[in-house]
Short mmCIF file of C-alpha atoms in Angstrom, two decimals:
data_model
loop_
_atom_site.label_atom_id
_atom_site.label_comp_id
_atom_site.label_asym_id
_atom_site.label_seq_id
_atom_site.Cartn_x
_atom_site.Cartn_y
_atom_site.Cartn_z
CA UNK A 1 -19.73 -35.44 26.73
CA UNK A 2 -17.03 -37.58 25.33
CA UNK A 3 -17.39 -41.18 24.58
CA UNK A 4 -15.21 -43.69 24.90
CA UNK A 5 -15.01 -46.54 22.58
CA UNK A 6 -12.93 -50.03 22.16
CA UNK A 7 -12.20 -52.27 19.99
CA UNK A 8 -12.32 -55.49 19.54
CA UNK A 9 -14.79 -55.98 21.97
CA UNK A 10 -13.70 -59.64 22.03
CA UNK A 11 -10.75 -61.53 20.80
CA UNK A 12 -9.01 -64.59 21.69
CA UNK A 13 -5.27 -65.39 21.39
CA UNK A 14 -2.60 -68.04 22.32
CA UNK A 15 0.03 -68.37 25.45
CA UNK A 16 2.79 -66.35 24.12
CA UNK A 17 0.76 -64.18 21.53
CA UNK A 18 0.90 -60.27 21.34
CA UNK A 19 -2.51 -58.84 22.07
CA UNK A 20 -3.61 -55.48 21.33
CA UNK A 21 -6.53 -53.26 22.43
CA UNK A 22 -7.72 -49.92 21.04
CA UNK A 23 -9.57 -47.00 22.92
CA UNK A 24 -10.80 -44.14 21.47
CA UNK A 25 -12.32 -40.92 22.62
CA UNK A 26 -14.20 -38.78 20.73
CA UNK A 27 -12.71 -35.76 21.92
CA UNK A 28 -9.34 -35.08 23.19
CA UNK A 29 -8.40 -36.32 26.29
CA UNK A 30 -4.31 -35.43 26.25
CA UNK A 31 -3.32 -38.51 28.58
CA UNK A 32 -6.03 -38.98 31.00
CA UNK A 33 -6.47 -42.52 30.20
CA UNK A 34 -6.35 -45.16 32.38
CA UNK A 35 -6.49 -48.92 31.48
CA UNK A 36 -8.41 -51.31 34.09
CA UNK A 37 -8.53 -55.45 34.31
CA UNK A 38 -11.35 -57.36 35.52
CA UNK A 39 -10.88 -60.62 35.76
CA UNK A 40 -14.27 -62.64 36.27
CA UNK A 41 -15.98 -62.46 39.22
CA UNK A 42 -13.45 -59.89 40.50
CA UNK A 43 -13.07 -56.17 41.08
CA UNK A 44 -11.66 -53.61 38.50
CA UNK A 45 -7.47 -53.59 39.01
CA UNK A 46 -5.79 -50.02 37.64
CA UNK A 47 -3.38 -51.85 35.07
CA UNK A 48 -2.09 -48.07 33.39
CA UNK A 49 -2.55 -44.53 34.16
CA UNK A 50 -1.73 -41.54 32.41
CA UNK A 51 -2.25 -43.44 29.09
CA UNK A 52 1.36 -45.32 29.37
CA UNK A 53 2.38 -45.61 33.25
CA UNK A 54 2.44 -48.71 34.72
CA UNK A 55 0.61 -48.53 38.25
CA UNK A 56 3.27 -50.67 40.59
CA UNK A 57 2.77 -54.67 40.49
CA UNK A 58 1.78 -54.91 37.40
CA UNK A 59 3.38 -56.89 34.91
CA UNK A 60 5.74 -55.65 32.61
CA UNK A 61 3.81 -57.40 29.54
CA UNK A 62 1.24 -54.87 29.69
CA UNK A 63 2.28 -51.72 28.74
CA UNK A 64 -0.14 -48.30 27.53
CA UNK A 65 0.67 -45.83 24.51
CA UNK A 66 -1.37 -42.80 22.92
CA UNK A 67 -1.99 -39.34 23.76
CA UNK A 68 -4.86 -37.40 22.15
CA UNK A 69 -7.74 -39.50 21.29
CA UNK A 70 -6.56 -43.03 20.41
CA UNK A 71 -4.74 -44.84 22.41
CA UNK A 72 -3.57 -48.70 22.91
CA UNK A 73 -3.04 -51.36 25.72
CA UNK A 74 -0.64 -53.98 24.34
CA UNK A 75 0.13 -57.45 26.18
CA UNK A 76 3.32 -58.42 24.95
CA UNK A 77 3.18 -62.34 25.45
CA UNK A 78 0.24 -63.53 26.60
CA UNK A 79 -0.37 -65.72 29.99
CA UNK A 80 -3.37 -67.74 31.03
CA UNK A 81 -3.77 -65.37 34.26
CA UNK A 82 -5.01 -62.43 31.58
CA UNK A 83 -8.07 -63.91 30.92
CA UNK A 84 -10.51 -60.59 31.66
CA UNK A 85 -12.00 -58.05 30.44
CA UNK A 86 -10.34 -54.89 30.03
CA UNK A 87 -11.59 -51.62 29.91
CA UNK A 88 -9.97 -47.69 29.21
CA UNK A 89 -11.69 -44.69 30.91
CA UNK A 90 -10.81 -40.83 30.33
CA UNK A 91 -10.61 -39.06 33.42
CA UNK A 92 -9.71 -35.58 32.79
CA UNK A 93 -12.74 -34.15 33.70
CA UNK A 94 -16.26 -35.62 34.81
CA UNK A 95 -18.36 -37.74 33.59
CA UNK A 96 -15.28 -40.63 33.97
CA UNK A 97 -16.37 -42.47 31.40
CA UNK A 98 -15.52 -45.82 30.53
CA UNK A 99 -15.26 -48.05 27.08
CA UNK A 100 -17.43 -50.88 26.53
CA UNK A 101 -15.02 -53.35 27.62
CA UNK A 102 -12.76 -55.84 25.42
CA UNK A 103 -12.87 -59.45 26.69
CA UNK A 104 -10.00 -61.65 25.95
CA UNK A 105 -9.54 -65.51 26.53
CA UNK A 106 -7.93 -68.30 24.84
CA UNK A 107 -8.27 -70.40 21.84
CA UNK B 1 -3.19 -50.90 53.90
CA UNK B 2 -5.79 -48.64 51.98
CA UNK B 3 -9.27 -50.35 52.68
CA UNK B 4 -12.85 -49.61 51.26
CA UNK B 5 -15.64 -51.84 52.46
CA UNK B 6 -19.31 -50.88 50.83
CA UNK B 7 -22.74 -52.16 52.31
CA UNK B 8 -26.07 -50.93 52.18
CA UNK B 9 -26.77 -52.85 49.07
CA UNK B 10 -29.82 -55.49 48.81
CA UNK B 11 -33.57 -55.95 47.38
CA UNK B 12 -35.89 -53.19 46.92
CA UNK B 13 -38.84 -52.51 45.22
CA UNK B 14 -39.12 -49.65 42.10
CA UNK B 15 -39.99 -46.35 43.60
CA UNK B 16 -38.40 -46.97 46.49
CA UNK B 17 -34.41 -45.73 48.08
CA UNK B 18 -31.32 -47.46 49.48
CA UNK B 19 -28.46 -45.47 51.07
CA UNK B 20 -25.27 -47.30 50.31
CA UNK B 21 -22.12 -46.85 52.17
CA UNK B 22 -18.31 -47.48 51.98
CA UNK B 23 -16.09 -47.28 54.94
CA UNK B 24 -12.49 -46.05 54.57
CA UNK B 25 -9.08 -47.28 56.62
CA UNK B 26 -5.47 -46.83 55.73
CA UNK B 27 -5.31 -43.61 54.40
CA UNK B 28 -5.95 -39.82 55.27
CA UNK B 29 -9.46 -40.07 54.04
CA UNK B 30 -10.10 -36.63 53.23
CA UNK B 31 -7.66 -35.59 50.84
CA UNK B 32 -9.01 -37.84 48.51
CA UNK B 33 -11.84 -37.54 45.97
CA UNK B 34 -13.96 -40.49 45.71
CA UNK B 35 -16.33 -41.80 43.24
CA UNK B 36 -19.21 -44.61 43.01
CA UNK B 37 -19.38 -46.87 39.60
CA UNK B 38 -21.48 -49.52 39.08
CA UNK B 39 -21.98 -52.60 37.08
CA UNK B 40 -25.26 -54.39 35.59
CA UNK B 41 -25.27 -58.24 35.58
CA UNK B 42 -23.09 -59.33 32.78
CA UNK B 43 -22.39 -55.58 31.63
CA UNK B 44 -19.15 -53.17 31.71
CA UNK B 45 -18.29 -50.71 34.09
CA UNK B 46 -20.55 -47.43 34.46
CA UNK B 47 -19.26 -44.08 36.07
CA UNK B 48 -21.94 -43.03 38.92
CA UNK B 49 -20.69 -40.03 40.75
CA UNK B 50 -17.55 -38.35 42.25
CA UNK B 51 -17.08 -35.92 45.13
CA UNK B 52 -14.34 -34.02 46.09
CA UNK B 53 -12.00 -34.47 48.64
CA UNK B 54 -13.96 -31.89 51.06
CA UNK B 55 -16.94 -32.25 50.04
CA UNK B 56 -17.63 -29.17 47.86
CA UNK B 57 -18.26 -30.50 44.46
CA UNK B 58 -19.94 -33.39 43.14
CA UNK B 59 -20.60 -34.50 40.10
CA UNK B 60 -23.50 -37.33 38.40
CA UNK B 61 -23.96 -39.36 35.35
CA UNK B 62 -26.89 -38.16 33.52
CA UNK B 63 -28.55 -41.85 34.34
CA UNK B 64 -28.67 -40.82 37.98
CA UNK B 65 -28.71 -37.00 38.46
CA UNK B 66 -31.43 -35.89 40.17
CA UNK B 67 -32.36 -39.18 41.70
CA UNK B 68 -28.90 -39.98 43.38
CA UNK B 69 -26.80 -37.89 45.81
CA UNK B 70 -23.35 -38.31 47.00
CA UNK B 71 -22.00 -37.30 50.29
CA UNK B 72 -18.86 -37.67 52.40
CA UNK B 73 -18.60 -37.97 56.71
CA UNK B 74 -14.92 -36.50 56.56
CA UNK B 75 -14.95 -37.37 60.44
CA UNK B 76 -15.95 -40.46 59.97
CA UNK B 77 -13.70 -41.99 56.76
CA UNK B 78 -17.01 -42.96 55.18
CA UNK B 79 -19.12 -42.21 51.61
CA UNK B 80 -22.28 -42.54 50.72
CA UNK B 81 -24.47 -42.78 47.99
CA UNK B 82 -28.10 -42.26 48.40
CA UNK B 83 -30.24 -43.91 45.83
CA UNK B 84 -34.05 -42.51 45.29
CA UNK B 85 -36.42 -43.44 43.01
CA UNK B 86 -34.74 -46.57 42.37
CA UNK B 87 -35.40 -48.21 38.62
CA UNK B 88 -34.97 -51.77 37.65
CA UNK B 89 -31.78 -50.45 35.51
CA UNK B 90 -30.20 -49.61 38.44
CA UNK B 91 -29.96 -53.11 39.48
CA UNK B 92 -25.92 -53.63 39.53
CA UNK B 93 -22.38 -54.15 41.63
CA UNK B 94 -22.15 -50.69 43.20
CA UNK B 95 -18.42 -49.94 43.88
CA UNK B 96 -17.13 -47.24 45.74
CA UNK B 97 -13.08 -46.32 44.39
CA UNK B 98 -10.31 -43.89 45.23
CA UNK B 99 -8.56 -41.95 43.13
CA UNK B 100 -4.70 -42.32 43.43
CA UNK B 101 -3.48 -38.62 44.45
CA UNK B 102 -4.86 -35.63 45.98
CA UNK B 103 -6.69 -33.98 43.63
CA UNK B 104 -10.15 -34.43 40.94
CA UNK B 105 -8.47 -35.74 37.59
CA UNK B 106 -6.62 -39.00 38.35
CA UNK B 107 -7.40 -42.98 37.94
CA UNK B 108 -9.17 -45.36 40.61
CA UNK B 109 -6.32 -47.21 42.04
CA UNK B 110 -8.42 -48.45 45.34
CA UNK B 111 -11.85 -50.37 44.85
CA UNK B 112 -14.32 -51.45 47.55
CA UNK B 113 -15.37 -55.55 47.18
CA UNK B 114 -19.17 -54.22 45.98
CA UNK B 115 -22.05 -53.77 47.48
CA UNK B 116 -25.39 -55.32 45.24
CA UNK B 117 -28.17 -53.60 44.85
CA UNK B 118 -31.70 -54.98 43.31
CA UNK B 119 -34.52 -53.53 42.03
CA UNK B 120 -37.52 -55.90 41.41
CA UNK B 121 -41.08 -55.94 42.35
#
């Protein structure tokens, strides 16, 4: 099965920084990647599907990049309403897994 | 508006089953696969099961096959997931979600609020 990993698993960052996460699978996915946001105490919300397309009502801050195996989620000026934890999952075939999860909040 | 609504969740003891559930509204429930992931207190997101839009294939995470089954009530707009031999691992937010075209290989764009289940003696 391919696994899914992030990284950082944590970092936190300023109103107005650039943040950016890293997935990687350990075997080729093409673009099957999807992006989620959790915020805490809240359900999963599809940020990015297809490894770059922004599901509608999302932000235009967060955009998705990568094909292949590595692939990025990139906030490009952080707000206090991103505080979550966001995750990448492959879904081009089962099991869906999901990364570990990369939890950002403030300084 | 595209609705999922789980229940069946609460406290049971090891050894022993739950059936969950998750009702369906606002869309033409059965052209859509659907899929059950869970989450452990204070953990990430874990892939159950999927099933396809009619019913024909289904598919488990290897920490559940054998032990849970998923099943569809096209006539009904409802899902299940019927837990058995129920571990204290599987203690967690179960979430039902719904992919966002017809079809197996696409993202969860609907989520149920959760249903909890808890194993403890």
């Amino acid at each position: 099965d391919t696994q899914m990993t992030q990284s950082p698993s944590s970092l936190s960052a300023s109103v107005g920084d650039r943040v950016t996460i890293t997935c990687r699978a350990s075997q080729d996915i093409r673009n099957y990647l999807a992006w989620y946001q959790q915020k805490p105490g809240k359900v999963p919300k599809l940020l990015i599907y297809t490894a770059s397309t922004l599901q509608s009502g999302v932000p235009s801050r967060f955009s998705g990049s990568g094909s292949g195996t590595d692939f990025t989620l990139t906030i490009s000026s952080l707000q206090p309403e991103d505080v979550a934890t966001y995750y990448c999952q492959k879904y081009n075939s089962a099991p869906f897994t999901f990364g570990p999860g990369t939890k950002v909040d403030f300084k | 508006q595209v609705h999922l609504v789980e229940s069946g969740g609460g406290v049971v003891q090891p050894g022993r089953s739950l059936r969950l559930s998750c009702a369906a509204s606002g869309f033409t429930f059965s052209s859509f696969a659907l899929h059950w992931v869970r989450q452990a207190p204070g953990k990430g997101l874990e892939w159950v099961a999927v099933i396809s839009s009619d019913g024909s294939n289904e598919y488990y995470a290897d920490s559940v096959k054998g032990r849970f089954t998923i099943s569809r009530d096209n006539s009904k707009n409802t899902l299940f997931l019927q837990t058995n031999s129920l571990r204290a691992e599987d203690t967690a937010i179960y979430y039902c979600a719904r992919v966002y075209s017809s079809g197996w290989s696409y993202a969860f764009d609907t989520w149920g609020q959760g249903t909890t289940v808890t194993v403890s003696s």
